[in-house]
Amino acid sequence: MRDSNDGYWFVPHAFGIGATPVTWQGWALTFGFVALSMLAVTQLPNRVAGNGVLFALILLFTLVVMRKTPGGLKWRWGGRG
């Protein structure tokens, strides 16, 4: 697990693109994203509103993950960075 003092909430995957939460802030953000996404698609009155809110949530979540992951989100090939 990474030191929480370095400011990163996620670590990048070794292969492919993606990141995994490693601090409580990263896990809280991930669980909050999932909960709000489920509420958006199940509780909003129409499909267009639910999809619009879901799109905004995905965009916001992705931007935060990119900012809080060392090196950002990019395709990785193992040890070559």
PDB file of N, CA, C and O in Angstrom:
ATOM      1  N   MET A   1       0.849  -1.182   0.000  1.00  0.00           N
ATOM      2  CA  MET A   1       0.000   0.000   0.000  1.00  0.00           C
ATOM      3  C   MET A   1       0.893   1.243   0.000  1.00  0.00           C
ATOM      4  O   MET A   1       1.919   1.275   0.647  1.00  0.00           O
ATOM      5  N   ARG A   2       0.479   2.254  -0.709  1.00  0.00           N
ATOM      6  CA  ARG A   2       1.261   3.479  -0.837  1.00  0.00           C
ATOM      7  C   ARG A   2       1.111   4.342   0.410  1.00  0.00           C
ATOM      8  O   ARG A   2       0.127   4.257   1.133  1.00  0.00           O
ATOM      9  N   ASP A   3       2.114   5.195   0.621  1.00  0.00           N
ATOM     10  CA  ASP A   3       2.060   6.158   1.707  1.00  0.00           C
ATOM     11  C   ASP A   3       0.991   7.200   1.395  1.00  0.00           C
ATOM     12  O   ASP A   3       1.001   7.800   0.325  1.00  0.00           O
ATOM     13  N   SER A   4       0.076   7.429   2.321  1.00  0.00           N
ATOM     14  CA  SER A   4      -1.026   8.353   2.065  1.00  0.00           C
ATOM     15  C   SER A   4      -0.559   9.806   2.022  1.00  0.00           C
ATOM     16  O   SER A   4      -1.305  10.681   1.618  1.00  0.00           O
ATOM     17  N   ASN A   5       0.691  10.094   2.408  1.00  0.00           N
ATOM     18  CA  ASN A   5       1.190  11.464   2.397  1.00  0.00           C
ATOM     19  C   ASN A   5       1.622  11.936   1.015  1.00  0.00           C
ATOM     20  O   ASN A   5       1.909  13.105   0.831  1.00  0.00           O
ATOM     21  N   ASP A   6       1.715  11.043   0.045  1.00  0.00           N
ATOM     22  CA  ASP A   6       2.164  11.474  -1.282  1.00  0.00           C
ATOM     23  C   ASP A   6       1.038  12.094  -2.105  1.00  0.00           C
ATOM     24  O   ASP A   6       1.281  12.585  -3.197  1.00  0.00           O
ATOM     25  N   GLY A   7      -0.186  12.096  -1.612  1.00  0.00           N
ATOM     26  CA  GLY A   7      -1.293  12.758  -2.288  1.00  0.00           C
ATOM     27  C   GLY A   7      -2.036  11.900  -3.293  1.00  0.00           C
ATOM     28  O   GLY A   7      -3.017  12.353  -3.863  1.00  0.00           O
ATOM     29  N   TYR A   8      -1.584  10.694  -3.538  1.00  0.00           N
ATOM     30  CA  TYR A   8      -2.250   9.832  -4.508  1.00  0.00           C
ATOM     31  C   TYR A   8      -3.236   8.917  -3.809  1.00  0.00           C
ATOM     32  O   TYR A   8      -2.951   8.367  -2.757  1.00  0.00           O
ATOM     33  N   TRP A   9      -4.403   8.775  -4.420  1.00  0.00           N
ATOM     34  CA  TRP A   9      -5.447   7.912  -3.870  1.00  0.00           C
ATOM     35  C   TRP A   9      -5.541   6.591  -4.605  1.00  0.00           C
ATOM     36  O   TRP A   9      -6.172   5.653  -4.126  1.00  0.00           O
ATOM     37  N   PHE A  10      -4.938   6.523  -5.799  1.00  0.00           N
ATOM     38  CA  PHE A  10      -5.016   5.345  -6.656  1.00  0.00           C
ATOM     39  C   PHE A  10      -3.620   4.976  -7.138  1.00  0.00           C
ATOM     40  O   PHE A  10      -2.739   5.834  -7.179  1.00  0.00           O
ATOM     41  N   VAL A  11      -3.425   3.710  -7.482  1.00  0.00           N
ATOM     42  CA  VAL A  11      -2.190   3.287  -8.149  1.00  0.00           C
ATOM     43  C   VAL A  11      -2.578   2.745  -9.520  1.00  0.00           C
ATOM     44  O   VAL A  11      -3.629   2.118  -9.680  1.00  0.00           O
ATOM     45  N   PRO A  12      -1.742   2.998 -10.524  1.00  0.00           N
ATOM     46  CA  PRO A  12      -2.076   2.528 -11.870  1.00  0.00           C
ATOM     47  C   PRO A  12      -1.902   1.019 -11.982  1.00  0.00           C
ATOM     48  O   PRO A  12      -1.095   0.415 -11.278  1.00  0.00           O
ATOM     49  N   HIS A  13      -2.660   0.423 -12.874  1.00  0.00           N
ATOM     50  CA  HIS A  13      -2.490  -0.992 -13.174  1.00  0.00           C
ATOM     51  C   HIS A  13      -1.180  -1.177 -13.911  1.00  0.00           C
ATOM     52  O   HIS A  13      -0.734  -0.291 -14.645  1.00  0.00           O
ATOM     53  N   ALA A  14      -0.539  -2.333 -13.751  1.00  0.00           N
ATOM     54  CA  ALA A  14       0.738  -2.602 -14.418  1.00  0.00           C
ATOM     55  C   ALA A  14       0.548  -2.827 -15.915  1.00  0.00           C
ATOM     56  O   ALA A  14       1.418  -2.487 -16.709  1.00  0.00           O
ATOM     57  N   PHE A  15      -0.565  -3.408 -16.303  1.00  0.00           N
ATOM     58  CA  PHE A  15      -0.840  -3.689 -17.708  1.00  0.00           C
ATOM     59  C   PHE A  15      -2.180  -3.071 -18.083  1.00  0.00           C
ATOM     60  O   PHE A  15      -3.143  -3.162 -17.337  1.00  0.00           O
ATOM     61  N   GLY A  16      -2.246  -2.456 -19.246  1.00  0.00           N
ATOM     62  CA  GLY A  16      -3.485  -1.867 -19.716  1.00  0.00           C
ATOM     63  C   GLY A  16      -3.695  -0.490 -19.129  1.00  0.00           C
ATOM     64  O   GLY A  16      -2.753   0.203 -18.756  1.00  0.00           O
ATOM     65  N   ILE A  17      -4.953  -0.084 -19.049  1.00  0.00           N
ATOM     66  CA  ILE A  17      -5.297   1.230 -18.514  1.00  0.00           C
ATOM     67  C   ILE A  17      -6.223   1.029 -17.326  1.00  0.00           C
ATOM     68  O   ILE A  17      -7.065   0.139 -17.322  1.00  0.00           O
ATOM     69  N   GLY A  18      -6.033   1.852 -16.302  1.00  0.00           N
ATOM     70  CA  GLY A  18      -6.885   1.752 -15.132  1.00  0.00           C
ATOM     71  C   GLY A  18      -6.110   2.012 -13.872  1.00  0.00           C
ATOM     72  O   GLY A  18      -4.887   2.145 -13.875  1.00  0.00           O
ATOM     73  N   ALA A  19      -6.825   2.104 -12.768  1.00  0.00           N
ATOM     74  CA  ALA A  19      -6.215   2.369 -11.472  1.00  0.00           C
ATOM     75  C   ALA A  19      -7.049   1.699 -10.386  1.00  0.00           C
ATOM     76  O   ALA A  19      -8.236   1.447 -10.565  1.00  0.00           O
ATOM     77  N   THR A  20      -6.386   1.430  -9.272  1.00  0.00           N
ATOM     78  CA  THR A  20      -7.030   0.790  -8.130  1.00  0.00           C
ATOM     79  C   THR A  20      -6.921   1.708  -6.927  1.00  0.00           C
ATOM     80  O   THR A  20      -5.840   2.250  -6.663  1.00  0.00           O
ATOM     81  N   PRO A  21      -8.001   1.908  -6.174  1.00  0.00           N
ATOM     82  CA  PRO A  21      -7.913   2.747  -4.982  1.00  0.00           C
ATOM     83  C   PRO A  21      -7.025   2.097  -3.916  1.00  0.00           C
ATOM     84  O   PRO A  21      -7.076   0.878  -3.725  1.00  0.00           O
ATOM     85  N   VAL A  22      -6.209   2.923  -3.234  1.00  0.00           N
ATOM     86  CA  VAL A  22      -5.325   2.400  -2.195  1.00  0.00           C
ATOM     87  C   VAL A  22      -5.433   3.163  -0.888  1.00  0.00           C
ATOM     88  O   VAL A  22      -4.813   2.774   0.100  1.00  0.00           O
ATOM     89  N   THR A  23      -6.180   4.241  -0.859  1.00  0.00           N
ATOM     90  CA  THR A  23      -6.382   4.986   0.388  1.00  0.00           C
ATOM     91  C   THR A  23      -7.877   5.025   0.687  1.00  0.00           C
ATOM     92  O   THR A  23      -8.706   4.730  -0.179  1.00  0.00           O
ATOM     93  N   TRP A  24      -8.204   5.444   1.897  1.00  0.00           N
ATOM     94  CA  TRP A  24      -9.622   5.519   2.236  1.00  0.00           C
ATOM     95  C   TRP A  24     -10.335   6.539   1.358  1.00  0.00           C
ATOM     96  O   TRP A  24     -11.506   6.362   1.026  1.00  0.00           O
ATOM     97  N   GLN A  25      -9.627   7.602   0.947  1.00  0.00           N
ATOM     98  CA  GLN A  25     -10.249   8.602   0.082  1.00  0.00           C
ATOM     99  C   GLN A  25     -10.598   8.003  -1.281  1.00  0.00           C
ATOM    100  O   GLN A  25     -11.655   8.275  -1.837  1.00  0.00           O
ATOM    101  N   GLY A  26      -9.693   7.189  -1.819  1.00  0.00           N
ATOM    102  CA  GLY A  26      -9.952   6.541  -3.101  1.00  0.00           C
ATOM    103  C   GLY A  26     -11.120   5.570  -3.016  1.00  0.00           C
ATOM    104  O   GLY A  26     -11.966   5.517  -3.916  1.00  0.00           O
ATOM    105  N   TRP A  27     -11.157   4.802  -1.935  1.00  0.00           N
ATOM    106  CA  TRP A  27     -12.273   3.859  -1.759  1.00  0.00           C
ATOM    107  C   TRP A  27     -13.589   4.606  -1.548  1.00  0.00           C
ATOM    108  O   TRP A  27     -14.625   4.214  -2.093  1.00  0.00           O
ATOM    109  N   ALA A  28     -13.561   5.681  -0.766  1.00  0.00           N
ATOM    110  CA  ALA A  28     -14.781   6.462  -0.535  1.00  0.00           C
ATOM    111  C   ALA A  28     -15.289   7.067  -1.841  1.00  0.00           C
ATOM    112  O   ALA A  28     -16.491   7.046  -2.117  1.00  0.00           O
ATOM    113  N   LEU A  29     -14.379   7.592  -2.649  1.00  0.00           N
ATOM    114  CA  LEU A  29     -14.771   8.147  -3.945  1.00  0.00           C
ATOM    115  C   LEU A  29     -15.393   7.068  -4.830  1.00  0.00           C
ATOM    116  O   LEU A  29     -16.421   7.289  -5.468  1.00  0.00           O
ATOM    117  N   THR A  30     -14.784   5.900  -4.859  1.00  0.00           N
ATOM    118  CA  THR A  30     -15.279   4.807  -5.700  1.00  0.00           C
ATOM    119  C   THR A  30     -16.661   4.342  -5.248  1.00  0.00           C
ATOM    120  O   THR A  30     -17.577   4.195  -6.072  1.00  0.00           O
ATOM    121  N   PHE A  31     -16.831   4.124  -3.958  1.00  0.00           N
ATOM    122  CA  PHE A  31     -18.138   3.693  -3.449  1.00  0.00           C
ATOM    123  C   PHE A  31     -19.194   4.781  -3.643  1.00  0.00           C
ATOM    124  O   PHE A  31     -20.345   4.492  -3.973  1.00  0.00           O
ATOM    125  N   GLY A  32     -18.818   6.034  -3.431  1.00  0.00           N
ATOM    126  CA  GLY A  32     -19.744   7.133  -3.659  1.00  0.00           C
ATOM    127  C   GLY A  32     -20.166   7.225  -5.118  1.00  0.00           C
ATOM    128  O   GLY A  32     -21.342   7.448  -5.424  1.00  0.00           O
ATOM    129  N   PHE A  33     -19.213   7.025  -6.027  1.00  0.00           N
ATOM    130  CA  PHE A  33     -19.518   7.031  -7.460  1.00  0.00           C
ATOM    131  C   PHE A  33     -20.517   5.927  -7.806  1.00  0.00           C
ATOM    132  O   PHE A  33     -21.489   6.159  -8.509  1.00  0.00           O
ATOM    133  N   VAL A  34     -20.279   4.733  -7.289  1.00  0.00           N
ATOM    134  CA  VAL A  34     -21.179   3.610  -7.574  1.00  0.00           C
ATOM    135  C   VAL A  34     -22.575   3.884  -7.011  1.00  0.00           C
ATOM    136  O   VAL A  34     -23.581   3.683  -7.699  1.00  0.00           O
ATOM    137  N   ALA A  35     -22.639   4.372  -5.777  1.00  0.00           N
ATOM    138  CA  ALA A  35     -23.948   4.638  -5.158  1.00  0.00           C
ATOM    139  C   ALA A  35     -24.713   5.728  -5.907  1.00  0.00           C
ATOM    140  O   ALA A  35     -25.906   5.575  -6.192  1.00  0.00           O
ATOM    141  N   LEU A  36     -24.040   6.821  -6.235  1.00  0.00           N
ATOM    142  CA  LEU A  36     -24.711   7.901  -6.970  1.00  0.00           C
ATOM    143  C   LEU A  36     -25.120   7.467  -8.375  1.00  0.00           C
ATOM    144  O   LEU A  36     -26.174   7.871  -8.874  1.00  0.00           O
ATOM    145  N   SER A  37     -24.302   6.643  -9.010  1.00  0.00           N
ATOM    146  CA  SER A  37     -24.647   6.141 -10.346  1.00  0.00           C
ATOM    147  C   SER A  37     -25.899   5.286 -10.293  1.00  0.00           C
ATOM    148  O   SER A  37     -26.785   5.411 -11.145  1.00  0.00           O
ATOM    149  N   MET A  38     -25.975   4.423  -9.291  1.00  0.00           N
ATOM    150  CA  MET A  38     -27.156   3.571  -9.150  1.00  0.00           C
ATOM    151  C   MET A  38     -28.400   4.411  -8.884  1.00  0.00           C
ATOM    152  O   MET A  38     -29.469   4.145  -9.446  1.00  0.00           O
ATOM    153  N   LEU A  39     -28.268   5.427  -8.044  1.00  0.00           N
ATOM    154  CA  LEU A  39     -29.408   6.310  -7.781  1.00  0.00           C
ATOM    155  C   LEU A  39     -29.829   7.062  -9.038  1.00  0.00           C
ATOM    156  O   LEU A  39     -31.024   7.227  -9.303  1.00  0.00           O
ATOM    157  N   ALA A  40     -28.858   7.524  -9.803  1.00  0.00           N
ATOM    158  CA  ALA A  40     -29.178   8.292 -11.012  1.00  0.00           C
ATOM    159  C   ALA A  40     -29.985   7.472 -12.006  1.00  0.00           C
ATOM    160  O   ALA A  40     -30.957   7.962 -12.576  1.00  0.00           O
ATOM    161  N   VAL A  41     -29.598   6.222 -12.211  1.00  0.00           N
ATOM    162  CA  VAL A  41     -30.292   5.434 -13.240  1.00  0.00           C
ATOM    163  C   VAL A  41     -31.580   4.795 -12.732  1.00  0.00           C
ATOM    164  O   VAL A  41     -32.419   4.397 -13.531  1.00  0.00           O
ATOM    165  N   THR A  42     -31.749   4.693 -11.419  1.00  0.00           N
ATOM    166  CA  THR A  42     -32.963   4.046 -10.915  1.00  0.00           C
ATOM    167  C   THR A  42     -33.995   5.025 -10.363  1.00  0.00           C
ATOM    168  O   THR A  42     -35.186   4.715 -10.363  1.00  0.00           O
ATOM    169  N   GLN A  43     -33.585   6.182  -9.887  1.00  0.00           N
ATOM    170  CA  GLN A  43     -34.508   7.062  -9.181  1.00  0.00           C
ATOM    171  C   GLN A  43     -34.901   8.322  -9.934  1.00  0.00           C
ATOM    172  O   GLN A  43     -35.869   8.978  -9.551  1.00  0.00           O
ATOM    173  N   LEU A  44     -34.168   8.691 -10.971  1.00  0.00           N
ATOM    174  CA  LEU A  44     -34.555   9.898 -11.703  1.00  0.00           C
ATOM    175  C   LEU A  44     -35.770   9.604 -12.579  1.00  0.00           C
ATOM    176  O   LEU A  44     -35.934   8.492 -13.077  1.00  0.00           O
ATOM    177  N   PRO A  45     -36.632  10.604 -12.778  1.00  0.00           N
ATOM    178  CA  PRO A  45     -37.932  10.366 -13.397  1.00  0.00           C
ATOM    179  C   PRO A  45     -37.895   9.902 -14.843  1.00  0.00           C
ATOM    180  O   PRO A  45     -38.802   9.208 -15.284  1.00  0.00           O
ATOM    181  N   ASN A  46     -36.883  10.304 -15.590  1.00  0.00           N
ATOM    182  CA  ASN A  46     -36.856   9.830 -16.974  1.00  0.00           C
ATOM    183  C   ASN A  46     -35.452   9.384 -17.361  1.00  0.00           C
ATOM    184  O   ASN A  46     -34.478   9.719 -16.699  1.00  0.00           O
ATOM    185  N   ARG A  47     -35.403   8.655 -18.431  1.00  0.00           N
ATOM    186  CA  ARG A  47     -34.152   8.043 -18.871  1.00  0.00           C
ATOM    187  C   ARG A  47     -33.107   9.070 -19.297  1.00  0.00           C
ATOM    188  O   ARG A  47     -31.921   8.901 -19.042  1.00  0.00           O
ATOM    189  N   VAL A  48     -33.537  10.135 -19.944  1.00  0.00           N
ATOM    190  CA  VAL A  48     -32.608  11.165 -20.419  1.00  0.00           C
ATOM    191  C   VAL A  48     -31.913  11.837 -19.235  1.00  0.00           C
ATOM    192  O   VAL A  48     -30.693  12.038 -19.250  1.00  0.00           O
ATOM    193  N   ALA A  49     -32.667  12.165 -18.200  1.00  0.00           N
ATOM    194  CA  ALA A  49     -32.080  12.799 -17.015  1.00  0.00           C
ATOM    195  C   ALA A  49     -31.094  11.851 -16.336  1.00  0.00           C
ATOM    196  O   ALA A  49     -30.000  12.253 -15.942  1.00  0.00           O
ATOM    197  N   GLY A  50     -31.477  10.593 -16.204  1.00  0.00           N
ATOM    198  CA  GLY A  50     -30.594   9.606 -15.578  1.00  0.00           C
ATOM    199  C   GLY A  50     -29.304   9.433 -16.352  1.00  0.00           C
ATOM    200  O   GLY A  50     -28.216   9.380 -15.764  1.00  0.00           O
ATOM    201  N   ASN A  51     -29.407   9.356 -17.677  1.00  0.00           N
ATOM    202  CA  ASN A  51     -28.204   9.199 -18.490  1.00  0.00           C
ATOM    203  C   ASN A  51     -27.333  10.447 -18.447  1.00  0.00           C
ATOM    204  O   ASN A  51     -26.105  10.350 -18.454  1.00  0.00           O
ATOM    205  N   GLY A  52     -27.944  11.615 -18.401  1.00  0.00           N
ATOM    206  CA  GLY A  52     -27.181  12.854 -18.319  1.00  0.00           C
ATOM    207  C   GLY A  52     -26.400  12.954 -17.020  1.00  0.00           C
ATOM    208  O   GLY A  52     -25.223  13.305 -17.008  1.00  0.00           O
ATOM    209  N   VAL A  53     -27.061  12.632 -15.913  1.00  0.00           N
ATOM    210  CA  VAL A  53     -26.389  12.649 -14.616  1.00  0.00           C
ATOM    211  C   VAL A  53     -25.303  11.570 -14.573  1.00  0.00           C
ATOM    212  O   VAL A  53     -24.203  11.814 -14.071  1.00  0.00           O
ATOM    213  N   LEU A  54     -25.587  10.404 -15.111  1.00  0.00           N
ATOM    214  CA  LEU A  54     -24.597   9.331 -15.136  1.00  0.00           C
ATOM    215  C   LEU A  54     -23.366   9.748 -15.939  1.00  0.00           C
ATOM    216  O   LEU A  54     -22.236   9.522 -15.509  1.00  0.00           O
ATOM    217  N   PHE A  55     -23.563  10.375 -17.089  1.00  0.00           N
ATOM    218  CA  PHE A  55     -22.439  10.846 -17.897  1.00  0.00           C
ATOM    219  C   PHE A  55     -21.594  11.850 -17.115  1.00  0.00           C
ATOM    220  O   PHE A  55     -20.361  11.777 -17.117  1.00  0.00           O
ATOM    221  N   ALA A  56     -22.238  12.780 -16.427  1.00  0.00           N
ATOM    222  CA  ALA A  56     -21.513  13.778 -15.633  1.00  0.00           C
ATOM    223  C   ALA A  56     -20.729  13.111 -14.499  1.00  0.00           C
ATOM    224  O   ALA A  56     -19.588  13.489 -14.219  1.00  0.00           O
ATOM    225  N   LEU A  57     -21.335  12.121 -13.843  1.00  0.00           N
ATOM    226  CA  LEU A  57     -20.647  11.403 -12.774  1.00  0.00           C
ATOM    227  C   LEU A  57     -19.424  10.653 -13.297  1.00  0.00           C
ATOM    228  O   LEU A  57     -18.362  10.665 -12.663  1.00  0.00           O
ATOM    229  N   ILE A  58     -19.568   9.991 -14.440  1.00  0.00           N
ATOM    230  CA  ILE A  58     -18.445   9.260 -15.024  1.00  0.00           C
ATOM    231  C   ILE A  58     -17.310  10.220 -15.376  1.00  0.00           C
ATOM    232  O   ILE A  58     -16.135   9.952 -15.096  1.00  0.00           O
ATOM    233  N   LEU A  59     -17.657  11.350 -15.962  1.00  0.00           N
ATOM    234  CA  LEU A  59     -16.647  12.335 -16.334  1.00  0.00           C
ATOM    235  C   LEU A  59     -15.919  12.868 -15.099  1.00  0.00           C
ATOM    236  O   LEU A  59     -14.679  12.909 -15.061  1.00  0.00           O
ATOM    237  N   LEU A  60     -16.659  13.244 -14.077  1.00  0.00           N
ATOM    238  CA  LEU A  60     -16.061  13.768 -12.852  1.00  0.00           C
ATOM    239  C   LEU A  60     -15.184  12.713 -12.169  1.00  0.00           C
ATOM    240  O   LEU A  60     -14.061  13.006 -11.749  1.00  0.00           O
ATOM    241  N   PHE A  61     -15.692  11.495 -12.064  1.00  0.00           N
ATOM    242  CA  PHE A  61     -14.928  10.417 -11.438  1.00  0.00           C
ATOM    243  C   PHE A  61     -13.622  10.171 -12.192  1.00  0.00           C
ATOM    244  O   PHE A  61     -12.551  10.053 -11.597  1.00  0.00           O
ATOM    245  N   THR A  62     -13.692  10.114 -13.512  1.00  0.00           N
ATOM    246  CA  THR A  62     -12.502   9.869 -14.319  1.00  0.00           C
ATOM    247  C   THR A  62     -11.479  10.987 -14.152  1.00  0.00           C
ATOM    248  O   THR A  62     -10.273  10.728 -14.034  1.00  0.00           O
ATOM    249  N   LEU A  63     -11.927  12.228 -14.123  1.00  0.00           N
ATOM    250  CA  LEU A  63     -11.005  13.352 -13.949  1.00  0.00           C
ATOM    251  C   LEU A  63     -10.301  13.298 -12.592  1.00  0.00           C
ATOM    252  O   LEU A  63      -9.099  13.553 -12.497  1.00  0.00           O
ATOM    253  N   VAL A  64     -11.037  12.963 -11.538  1.00  0.00           N
ATOM    254  CA  VAL A  64     -10.425  12.862 -10.210  1.00  0.00           C
ATOM    255  C   VAL A  64      -9.427  11.701 -10.177  1.00  0.00           C
ATOM    256  O   VAL A  64      -8.319  11.844  -9.649  1.00  0.00           O
ATOM    257  N   VAL A  65      -9.797  10.559 -10.752  1.00  0.00           N
ATOM    258  CA  VAL A  65      -8.881   9.411 -10.772  1.00  0.00           C
ATOM    259  C   VAL A  65      -7.614   9.760 -11.543  1.00  0.00           C
ATOM    260  O   VAL A  65      -6.504   9.438 -11.109  1.00  0.00           O
ATOM    261  N   MET A  66      -7.747  10.450 -12.673  1.00  0.00           N
ATOM    262  CA  MET A  66      -6.566  10.847 -13.444  1.00  0.00           C
ATOM    263  C   MET A  66      -5.648  11.746 -12.612  1.00  0.00           C
ATOM    264  O   MET A  66      -4.433  11.596 -12.640  1.00  0.00           O
ATOM    265  N   ARG A  67      -6.239  12.657 -11.881  1.00  0.00           N
ATOM    266  CA  ARG A  67      -5.449  13.604 -11.080  1.00  0.00           C
ATOM    267  C   ARG A  67      -4.803  12.940  -9.867  1.00  0.00           C
ATOM    268  O   ARG A  67      -3.720  13.339  -9.439  1.00  0.00           O
ATOM    269  N   LYS A  68      -5.451  11.948  -9.305  1.00  0.00           N
ATOM    270  CA  LYS A  68      -4.980  11.316  -8.076  1.00  0.00           C
ATOM    271  C   LYS A  68      -4.247   9.993  -8.308  1.00  0.00           C
ATOM    272  O   LYS A  68      -4.086   9.204  -7.381  1.00  0.00           O
ATOM    273  N   THR A  69      -3.811   9.738  -9.536  1.00  0.00           N
ATOM    274  CA  THR A  69      -3.028   8.544  -9.874  1.00  0.00           C
ATOM    275  C   THR A  69      -1.652   8.992 -10.337  1.00  0.00           C
ATOM    276  O   THR A  69      -1.554   9.847 -11.218  1.00  0.00           O
ATOM    277  N   PRO A  70      -0.570   8.448  -9.762  1.00  0.00           N
ATOM    278  CA  PRO A  70       0.767   8.858 -10.213  1.00  0.00           C
ATOM    279  C   PRO A  70       0.974   8.497 -11.680  1.00  0.00           C
ATOM    280  O   PRO A  70       0.767   7.365 -12.087  1.00  0.00           O
ATOM    281  N   GLY A  71       1.331   9.479 -12.487  1.00  0.00           N
ATOM    282  CA  GLY A  71       1.515   9.262 -13.913  1.00  0.00           C
ATOM    283  C   GLY A  71       0.235   9.346 -14.708  1.00  0.00           C
ATOM    284  O   GLY A  71       0.253   9.215 -15.926  1.00  0.00           O
ATOM    285  N   GLY A  72      -0.899   9.559 -14.046  1.00  0.00           N
ATOM    286  CA  GLY A  72      -2.184   9.652 -14.736  1.00  0.00           C
ATOM    287  C   GLY A  72      -2.639   8.309 -15.276  1.00  0.00           C
ATOM    288  O   GLY A  72      -2.080   7.265 -14.962  1.00  0.00           O
ATOM    289  N   LEU A  73      -3.670   8.342 -16.101  1.00  0.00           N
ATOM    290  CA  LEU A  73      -4.181   7.135 -16.730  1.00  0.00           C
ATOM    291  C   LEU A  73      -3.624   7.047 -18.138  1.00  0.00           C
ATOM    292  O   LEU A  73      -3.795   7.971 -18.934  1.00  0.00           O
ATOM    293  N   LYS A  74      -2.939   5.984 -18.425  1.00  0.00           N
ATOM    294  CA  LYS A  74      -2.413   5.736 -19.766  1.00  0.00           C
ATOM    295  C   LYS A  74      -2.202   4.240 -19.918  1.00  0.00           C
ATOM    296  O   LYS A  74      -2.202   3.494 -18.939  1.00  0.00           O
ATOM    297  N   TRP A  75      -2.012   3.804 -21.144  1.00  0.00           N
ATOM    298  CA  TRP A  75      -1.776   2.402 -21.406  1.00  0.00           C
ATOM    299  C   TRP A  75      -0.402   2.026 -20.887  1.00  0.00           C
ATOM    300  O   TRP A  75       0.576   2.718 -21.140  1.00  0.00           O
ATOM    301  N   ARG A  76      -0.315   0.928 -20.142  1.00  0.00           N
ATOM    302  CA  ARG A  76       0.954   0.478 -19.580  1.00  0.00           C
ATOM    303  C   ARG A  76       1.245  -0.945 -20.035  1.00  0.00           C
ATOM    304  O   ARG A  76       0.347  -1.765 -20.140  1.00  0.00           O
ATOM    305  N   TRP A  77       2.534  -1.209 -20.240  1.00  0.00           N
ATOM    306  CA  TRP A  77       2.997  -2.518 -20.696  1.00  0.00           C
ATOM    307  C   TRP A  77       3.904  -3.142 -19.641  1.00  0.00           C
ATOM    308  O   TRP A  77       5.044  -3.495 -19.907  1.00  0.00           O
ATOM    309  N   GLY A  78       3.451  -3.246 -18.427  1.00  0.00           N
ATOM    310  CA  GLY A  78       4.263  -3.855 -17.375  1.00  0.00           C
ATOM    311  C   GLY A  78       5.316  -2.884 -16.871  1.00  0.00           C
ATOM    312  O   GLY A  78       5.013  -1.779 -16.482  1.00  0.00           O
ATOM    313  N   GLY A  79       6.561  -3.304 -16.890  1.00  0.00           N
ATOM    314  CA  GLY A  79       7.647  -2.528 -16.306  1.00  0.00           C
ATOM    315  C   GLY A  79       8.121  -1.357 -17.132  1.00  0.00           C
ATOM    316  O   GLY A  79       8.920  -0.557 -16.656  1.00  0.00           O
ATOM    317  N   ARG A  80       7.655  -1.195 -18.360  1.00  0.00           N
ATOM    318  CA  ARG A  80       8.160  -0.119 -19.207  1.00  0.00           C
ATOM    319  C   ARG A  80       7.526   1.238 -18.916  1.00  0.00           C
ATOM    320  O   ARG A  80       7.884   2.217 -19.514  1.00  0.00           O
ATOM    321  N   GLY A  81       6.578   1.311 -17.978  1.00  0.00           N
ATOM    322  CA  GLY A  81       5.956   2.574 -17.599  1.00  0.00           C
ATOM    323  C   GLY A  81       5.025   3.063 -18.608  1.00  0.00           C
ATOM    324  O   GLY A  81       4.546   4.073 -18.775  1.00  0.00           O
TER     325      GLY A  81
END
